[in-house]
Each structure stands twice: as C-alpha cells, then as structure tokens.
Backbone as a printed PyTorch tensor [residue, N CA C, xyz], in Angstrom:
tensor([[[  10.6850, -132.8940,  -78.1090],
         [   9.5700, -132.5200,  -79.1900],
         [   8.3800, -133.0990,  -79.1720]],

        [[   7.0250, -132.5730,  -79.4420],
         [   5.9400, -133.0740,  -79.4950],
         [   5.1350, -133.0720,  -78.4390]],

        [[   5.4570, -132.8500,  -77.4720],
         [   4.9070, -133.0050,  -75.9990],
         [   3.6520, -132.2980,  -75.4540]],

        [[   3.6920, -130.8850,  -76.3280],
         [   2.5790, -130.1430,  -75.9320],
         [   1.7500, -129.8310,  -77.2450]],

        [[   2.2200, -130.3270,  -78.2300],
         [   1.7030, -130.0440,  -79.3940],
         [   0.3330, -130.7290,  -79.7780]],

        [[  -0.8170, -130.2900,  -80.8540],
         [  -1.7990, -130.8820,  -81.0400],
         [  -1.8610, -130.9150,  -82.5300]],

        [[  -2.2010, -132.2700,  -83.0660],
         [  -2.2780, -132.2070,  -84.7310],
         [  -3.1600, -131.0000,  -85.3500]],

        [[  -2.8100, -130.7340,  -86.4880],
         [  -3.4000, -129.5140,  -87.1690],
         [  -3.7120, -130.0750,  -88.3720]],

        [[  -5.1080, -129.7550,  -88.7920],
         [  -5.5100, -130.4950,  -89.8190],
         [  -4.6520, -130.4220,  -90.9210]],

        [[  -4.4950, -131.1790,  -91.6660],
         [  -3.7540, -131.0410,  -93.1120],
         [  -4.9060, -131.1990,  -94.2270]],

        [[  -4.8510, -129.6040,  -95.0370],
         [  -5.6690, -129.7370,  -95.9530],
         [  -5.3500, -130.2310,  -97.3380]],

        [[  -4.1570, -130.9150,  -97.4570],
         [  -3.8100, -131.6370,  -98.5080],
         [  -3.0780, -130.5330,  -99.5800]],

        [[  -2.9830, -131.1530, -100.7110],
         [  -2.2680, -130.0030, -101.5590],
         [  -0.7130, -129.6240, -101.2210]],

        [[  -0.1400, -130.5110, -100.2810],
         [   1.2990, -130.3190,  -99.8610],
         [   2.0410, -131.8260,  -99.9520]],

        [[   3.1190, -131.7210, -100.4050],
         [   3.8800, -133.1190, -100.3190],
         [   4.0240, -133.7050,  -99.2270]],

        [[   3.9630, -135.0520,  -99.2690],
         [   4.3850, -136.0280,  -98.1620],
         [   5.8330, -135.5370,  -97.6130]],

        [[   6.0910, -135.9460,  -96.6860],
         [   7.3910, -136.0170,  -95.8100],
         [   8.5710, -136.6630,  -96.8490]],

        [[   9.5820, -135.9770,  -97.2560],
         [  10.5130, -136.6100,  -97.7700],
         [  11.6510, -137.6820,  -96.9340]],

        [[  12.4550, -138.6570,  -97.4650],
         [  12.6990, -139.5160,  -96.8320],
         [  13.7800, -138.8940,  -95.7690]],

        [[  14.2520, -137.9100,  -95.8940],
         [  15.4220, -137.1770,  -94.9440],
         [  14.3400, -136.8520,  -93.7070]],

        [[  13.4140, -135.8950,  -94.1500],
         [  12.5040, -135.6990,  -93.1650],
         [  11.8510, -136.6520,  -92.1140]],

        [[  11.6340, -138.0030,  -92.8700],
         [  11.1090, -139.2090,  -92.2120],
         [  12.2970, -139.4070,  -91.4080]],

        [[  13.3220, -139.8300,  -91.7650],
         [  14.8060, -140.0040,  -90.5660],
         [  14.6480, -139.0100,  -89.4240]],

        [[  14.3970, -138.0190,  -89.7710],
         [  14.6290, -136.6880,  -88.7750],
         [  13.6990, -137.0040,  -87.8430]],

        [[  12.4840, -137.1310,  -88.1640],
         [  11.0870, -137.2080,  -87.2200],
         [  11.2320, -138.5500,  -86.5390]],

        [[  11.4680, -139.5250,  -87.0390],
         [  11.6890, -140.7890,  -86.6380],
         [  12.4030, -140.9690,  -85.1140]],

        [[  13.3990, -140.1890,  -85.0770],
         [  14.0850, -139.9810,  -83.7910],
         [  13.4120, -139.6500,  -82.6830]],

        [[  12.3680, -139.1070,  -82.8920],
         [  11.2090, -138.3900,  -81.7980],
         [  10.4200, -139.4360,  -81.1010]],

        [[  10.1310, -140.5990,  -81.7930],
         [   9.1950, -141.5330,  -81.6140],
         [  10.0020, -142.9550,  -81.1030]],

        [[   9.5010, -143.8280,  -80.6520],
         [   9.8710, -145.0410,  -80.2080],
         [  10.2540, -145.9930,  -81.1720]],

        [[  11.4200, -146.5440,  -81.2140],
         [  12.3860, -147.0600,  -82.3910],
         [  11.0650, -148.2390,  -82.6730]],

        [[  10.4440, -148.7810,  -81.8960],
         [   9.2490, -149.9290,  -82.7870],
         [   8.6410, -149.5410,  -83.6300]],

        [[   8.3120, -148.0920,  -84.0330],
         [   7.5900, -147.9480,  -84.8840],
         [   8.4980, -148.1420,  -86.2840]],

        [[   7.8000, -148.6010,  -87.5230],
         [   8.3570, -148.9060,  -88.4610],
         [   7.7490, -147.9970,  -89.3570]],

        [[   8.4790, -147.8370,  -90.6620],
         [   8.1480, -147.3760,  -91.6280],
         [   7.9030, -147.9640,  -92.9320]],

        [[   6.4350, -148.1310,  -93.4870],
         [   6.2340, -148.9680,  -94.5920],
         [   6.0950, -148.1320,  -95.7080]],

        [[   6.6830, -148.4710,  -96.8500],
         [   6.6270, -148.1250,  -98.1240],
         [   6.7360, -146.4080,  -98.1740]],

        [[   7.5710, -146.1380,  -97.1690],
         [   7.9180, -144.6240,  -97.0690],
         [   6.8660, -143.5900,  -96.8350]],

        [[   5.4470, -144.2680,  -96.5340],
         [   4.2130, -143.3300,  -96.5300],
         [   3.2640, -143.7470,  -94.9760]],

        [[   3.5880, -144.8660,  -94.4170],
         [   2.9760, -145.0450,  -93.3260],
         [   3.7850, -145.6310,  -92.1720]],

        [[   3.3160, -145.2230,  -90.9750],
         [   3.9260, -145.7530,  -89.5940],
         [   3.0970, -146.6100,  -89.1960]],

        [[   3.8470, -147.8290,  -88.6390],
         [   3.2110, -149.0870,  -88.1500],
         [   3.7830, -149.6850,  -86.8320]],

        [[   2.9490, -149.9360,  -85.6740],
         [   3.5660, -150.5310,  -84.5420],
         [   2.8300, -151.4130,  -84.3180]],

        [[   3.1460, -152.6020,  -83.3340],
         [   2.1210, -153.4660,  -82.8100],
         [   2.5800, -153.6440,  -81.3560]],

        [[   1.4620, -153.6120,  -80.5200],
         [   1.3650, -153.5110,  -79.1270],
         [   0.9030, -155.0320,  -78.5370]],

        [[   1.6540, -155.6380,  -77.7150],
         [   1.1770, -157.0510,  -77.0170],
         [   0.7640, -156.9860,  -75.8550]],

        [[  -0.4790, -157.5830,  -75.2770],
         [  -0.8650, -157.3830,  -74.0060],
         [  -1.2510, -158.6010,  -73.4590]],

        [[  -1.0630, -158.6160,  -71.9450],
         [  -1.2170, -160.1320,  -71.3450],
         [  -2.9460, -160.6490,  -71.4480]],

        [[  -3.8280, -159.6030,  -71.7010],
         [  -5.3610, -159.8810,  -71.5950],
         [  -5.6490, -159.0980,  -72.6030]],

        [[  -6.9860, -159.8960,  -73.0370],
         [  -7.7070, -159.1330,  -74.2070],
         [  -7.9840, -157.7690,  -73.8190]],

        [[  -8.7200, -157.7510,  -72.6860],
         [  -9.1560, -156.3140,  -72.1430],
         [  -8.1990, -155.4030,  -72.0470]],

        [[  -6.8350, -155.6130,  -71.8230],
         [  -6.0030, -154.8150,  -71.5320],
         [  -6.0560, -154.1550,  -73.0170]],

        [[  -5.8390, -154.7970,  -74.0760],
         [  -5.6620, -154.6390,  -75.4810],
         [  -6.9010, -153.7550,  -75.8420]],

        [[  -8.4070, -154.1200,  -75.3500],
         [  -9.0890, -153.3120,  -75.5660],
         [  -9.0530, -151.6640,  -74.8540]],

        [[  -8.9780, -151.8750,  -74.0580],
         [  -8.7600, -150.4340,  -73.0000],
         [  -7.5440, -149.5230,  -73.6560]],

        [[  -6.5550, -150.3960,  -74.2400],
         [  -5.6050, -149.4540,  -74.7200],
         [  -6.0620, -148.9450,  -76.1270]],

        [[  -6.9540, -149.9260,  -76.9180],
         [  -7.4610, -149.4080,  -78.0620],
         [  -8.5720, -148.0020,  -77.9500]],

        [[  -8.9730, -148.0650,  -76.7150],
         [ -10.1580, -147.0080,  -76.6990],
         [  -9.4470, -145.9670,  -75.7840]],

        [[  -8.3780, -146.1170,  -75.4200],
         [  -7.5570, -144.6560,  -74.9500],
         [  -7.0900, -144.2290,  -76.4330]],

        [[  -6.5260, -145.0270,  -77.2290],
         [  -6.2150, -144.1850,  -78.8030],
         [  -7.5250, -143.5360,  -79.6010]],

        [[  -8.5680, -144.5970,  -79.1930],
         [  -9.7350, -143.6800,  -80.0530],
         [ -10.0760, -142.5120,  -79.4710]],

        [[  -9.8600, -142.2130,  -78.0570],
         [ -10.3150, -140.9430,  -77.4240],
         [  -9.2240, -139.8660,  -77.9610]],

        [[  -7.7930, -140.5400,  -77.6410],
         [  -6.7260, -139.2530,  -78.2410],
         [  -7.1270, -138.9510,  -79.7310]],

        [[  -7.4790, -140.0520,  -80.5130],
         [  -7.6740, -139.7250,  -81.9250],
         [  -8.6200, -138.6590,  -82.0160]],

        [[  -9.8270, -138.8320,  -81.3680],
         [ -11.1040, -137.6450,  -81.2760],
         [ -10.5760, -136.4540,  -80.9520]],

        [[  -9.6690, -136.3660,  -79.9410],
         [  -8.9250, -135.1540,  -79.3530],
         [  -8.3200, -134.4760,  -80.2330]],

        [[  -7.2220, -135.0710,  -81.1040],
         [  -6.5460, -134.3380,  -81.8370],
         [  -6.9360, -134.3920,  -83.3590]],

        [[  -8.0990, -135.1490,  -83.6110],
         [  -8.5300, -135.1220,  -84.8810],
         [  -7.8010, -135.6010,  -85.8430]],

        [[  -6.8920, -136.7940,  -85.3950],
         [  -6.0550, -137.6080,  -86.2650],
         [  -6.3700, -139.0240,  -86.0560]],

        [[  -6.9890, -139.6670,  -86.8810],
         [  -7.4710, -141.0680,  -86.7870],
         [  -6.7640, -142.2240,  -87.3130]],

        [[  -5.7420, -142.8140,  -86.5720],
         [  -4.9640, -144.0590,  -86.8320],
         [  -5.8920, -145.2020,  -87.3100]],

        [[  -5.5820, -146.2310,  -88.3880],
         [  -6.2230, -147.2950,  -88.3790],
         [  -5.7020, -148.3980,  -87.2110]],

        [[  -6.7670, -149.1160,  -86.5980],
         [  -6.3270, -149.8320,  -85.4270],
         [  -7.1580, -151.2740,  -85.6170]],

        [[  -5.9290, -152.0110,  -85.7230],
         [  -6.1520, -153.5060,  -85.8740],
         [  -6.0800, -154.3110,  -84.5800]],

        [[  -7.1560, -155.0690,  -84.1900],
         [  -7.1580, -155.6620,  -82.8920],
         [  -7.3190, -157.1460,  -82.9330]],

        [[  -6.2690, -157.8620,  -82.7950],
         [  -6.1970, -159.4730,  -82.6770],
         [  -6.0580, -159.9480,  -81.3650]],

        [[  -6.8990, -160.3480,  -80.7860],
         [  -7.1700, -160.9840,  -79.1440],
         [  -6.2370, -159.9540,  -78.4240]],

        [[  -5.1150, -160.0970,  -78.4660],
         [  -4.1050, -159.3350,  -77.4380],
         [  -3.1250, -158.7100,  -78.2370]],

        [[  -3.3520, -158.6010,  -79.2450],
         [  -2.2920, -157.9270,  -80.1930],
         [  -3.1500, -156.4670,  -80.5990]],

        [[  -2.2390, -155.5670,  -80.5950],
         [  -3.0050, -154.1470,  -81.4290],
         [  -1.8830, -153.6690,  -82.3110]],

        [[  -2.3420, -153.4380,  -83.6080],
         [  -1.4770, -152.9190,  -84.5580],
         [  -1.9920, -151.7680,  -85.0370]],

        [[  -1.4010, -150.7410,  -85.2560],
         [  -1.5720, -149.0540,  -85.3320],
         [  -0.8850, -148.8850,  -86.5350]],

        [[  -1.7460, -148.4130,  -87.4930],
         [  -1.1520, -147.6770,  -88.9800],
         [  -1.5040, -146.3050,  -88.9490]],

        [[  -0.7620, -145.3630,  -89.1060],
         [  -0.7700, -143.9570,  -89.3040],
         [  -0.1230, -143.4850,  -90.6170]],

        [[  -1.1980, -142.8390,  -91.2290],
         [  -0.3860, -141.6780,  -92.3510],
         [  -1.5960, -140.5970,  -92.3920]],

        [[  -1.2440, -139.7180,  -93.4570],
         [  -2.1310, -138.6130,  -93.5630],
         [  -2.6120, -138.8950,  -94.7650]],

        [[  -3.9030, -139.4970,  -94.9090],
         [  -4.9490, -139.6930,  -96.0740],
         [  -4.8090, -138.6630,  -97.3080]],

        [[  -5.0560, -137.5440,  -96.8420],
         [  -5.2420, -136.2030,  -98.0390],
         [  -3.8670, -136.1880,  -98.5530]],

        [[  -2.5770, -136.8310,  -98.2470],
         [  -1.6090, -136.4330,  -98.9390],
         [  -0.7740, -137.9030,  -99.4150]],

        [[  -1.6520, -138.9460,  -98.8090],
         [  -1.5170, -140.2140,  -99.0630],
         [   0.0830, -140.3940,  -98.7380]],

        [[   0.3980, -140.3280,  -97.4110],
         [   2.1260, -140.1210,  -96.9840],
         [   2.2600, -139.6690,  -95.5190]],

        [[   3.4770, -139.1950,  -95.3230],
         [   3.5740, -139.0720,  -93.8720],
         [   3.6140, -137.5040,  -93.5700]],

        [[   3.2530, -136.9590,  -92.5530],
         [   3.2100, -135.6010,  -92.2210],
         [   3.4680, -135.5350,  -90.9520]],

        [[   4.1860, -134.1280,  -90.2480],
         [   4.2920, -134.1140,  -88.7710],
         [   3.3140, -134.4880,  -87.7560]],

        [[   2.0540, -134.3500,  -88.4670],
         [   0.9220, -134.9920,  -87.3950],
         [   0.7020, -136.5220,  -87.2080]],

        [[   1.3740, -137.3140,  -88.1130],
         [   1.8660, -138.8250,  -87.9660],
         [   2.8320, -139.1500,  -86.6560]],

        [[   3.7620, -138.3610,  -86.7890],
         [   4.9180, -138.5390,  -85.8960],
         [   4.2150, -138.2050,  -84.2180]],

        [[   3.5850, -136.9190,  -84.4200],
         [   3.0000, -136.3390,  -83.4980],
         [   1.9820, -137.5720,  -82.5770]],

        [[   0.9030, -137.8980,  -83.1960],
         [   0.1840, -139.1140,  -82.9640],
         [   1.0920, -140.3110,  -82.4530]],

        [[   1.9140, -140.7740,  -83.2210],
         [   2.7980, -141.5470,  -82.8330],
         [   3.3900, -141.5140,  -81.3620]],

        [[   3.8820, -140.2880,  -81.2900],
         [   4.4840, -139.9910,  -79.9720],
         [   3.4780, -140.2270,  -78.6350]],

        [[   2.2920, -139.4280,  -79.1790],
         [   1.2800, -139.6840,  -78.2100],
         [   0.6160, -140.9290,  -77.8420]],

        [[   0.7750, -141.7450,  -78.6920],
         [   0.4870, -143.3360,  -78.3510],
         [   1.6000, -143.9130,  -77.7810]],

        [[   2.7260, -143.7660,  -78.0360],
         [   4.0150, -143.8670,  -77.2910],
         [   3.5350, -143.6080,  -75.5280]],

        [[   3.4380, -142.5800,  -75.3570],
         [   3.1980, -142.0100,  -74.1270],
         [   1.9860, -142.5890,  -73.5620]],

        [[   0.7680, -143.4560,  -74.1780],
         [  -0.1400, -144.0640,  -73.4180],
         [   0.3530, -145.4220,  -72.8970]],

        [[   0.9060, -146.2660,  -73.5480],
         [   1.4150, -147.4300,  -73.2100],
         [   2.4450, -147.4740,  -72.1260]]])
C-alpha cells in the first residue's frame, strides 16, 4: 500500500481519521512512527554526521514539494525529527501516512 500513490490535496471540511483508521494505517509505515495526541505522526532519525542529516532533510524537502505535503522538520545536529499532520483538518489523513511511508523509503 502507498508505494505508487501521490498525496491528494485535502480541501478541509472532512473529519480527521478515527482512532481505528489510525491503527489500520499505522500498519503500513515503520513501527518507529509515533502518534501524538491522536493528531500527529512523529519520528526521529539519527545520523552519524551533520551533513548526512542535512542531506536527508533536503531529500524530504524535495519529496514534500513533489507531493504537495509539507511536514515540520526539526534539525538538531545529527538528529532530524519529522512531524506530519494535515493542517486543514488539524488531524491525520491518508496523506500523512503516505508521506510517512515515502520518508521511510528515503532512509
């Protein structure tokens, strides 16, 4: 699931995923992703060198532009923290899990 799909812009006006939908979709991404407050996905990536963290961040930025879905990216030397959610619904949408899967495939 999610391999060939592309994020589809969410127009808002729809409810965020239910807890059951989150549990179901979480099975398709790395187990290292955490769900925070039922509305955000977050994951930390650790790198051996600062440049590796920056290269990874740039890859995510390019992916985000391609997908039209932009996560929060926090860089702290060799650690990169990603936070994904759909702003228009203040919660999780299929796009968030799709983006998480695509980020998993970068690392």
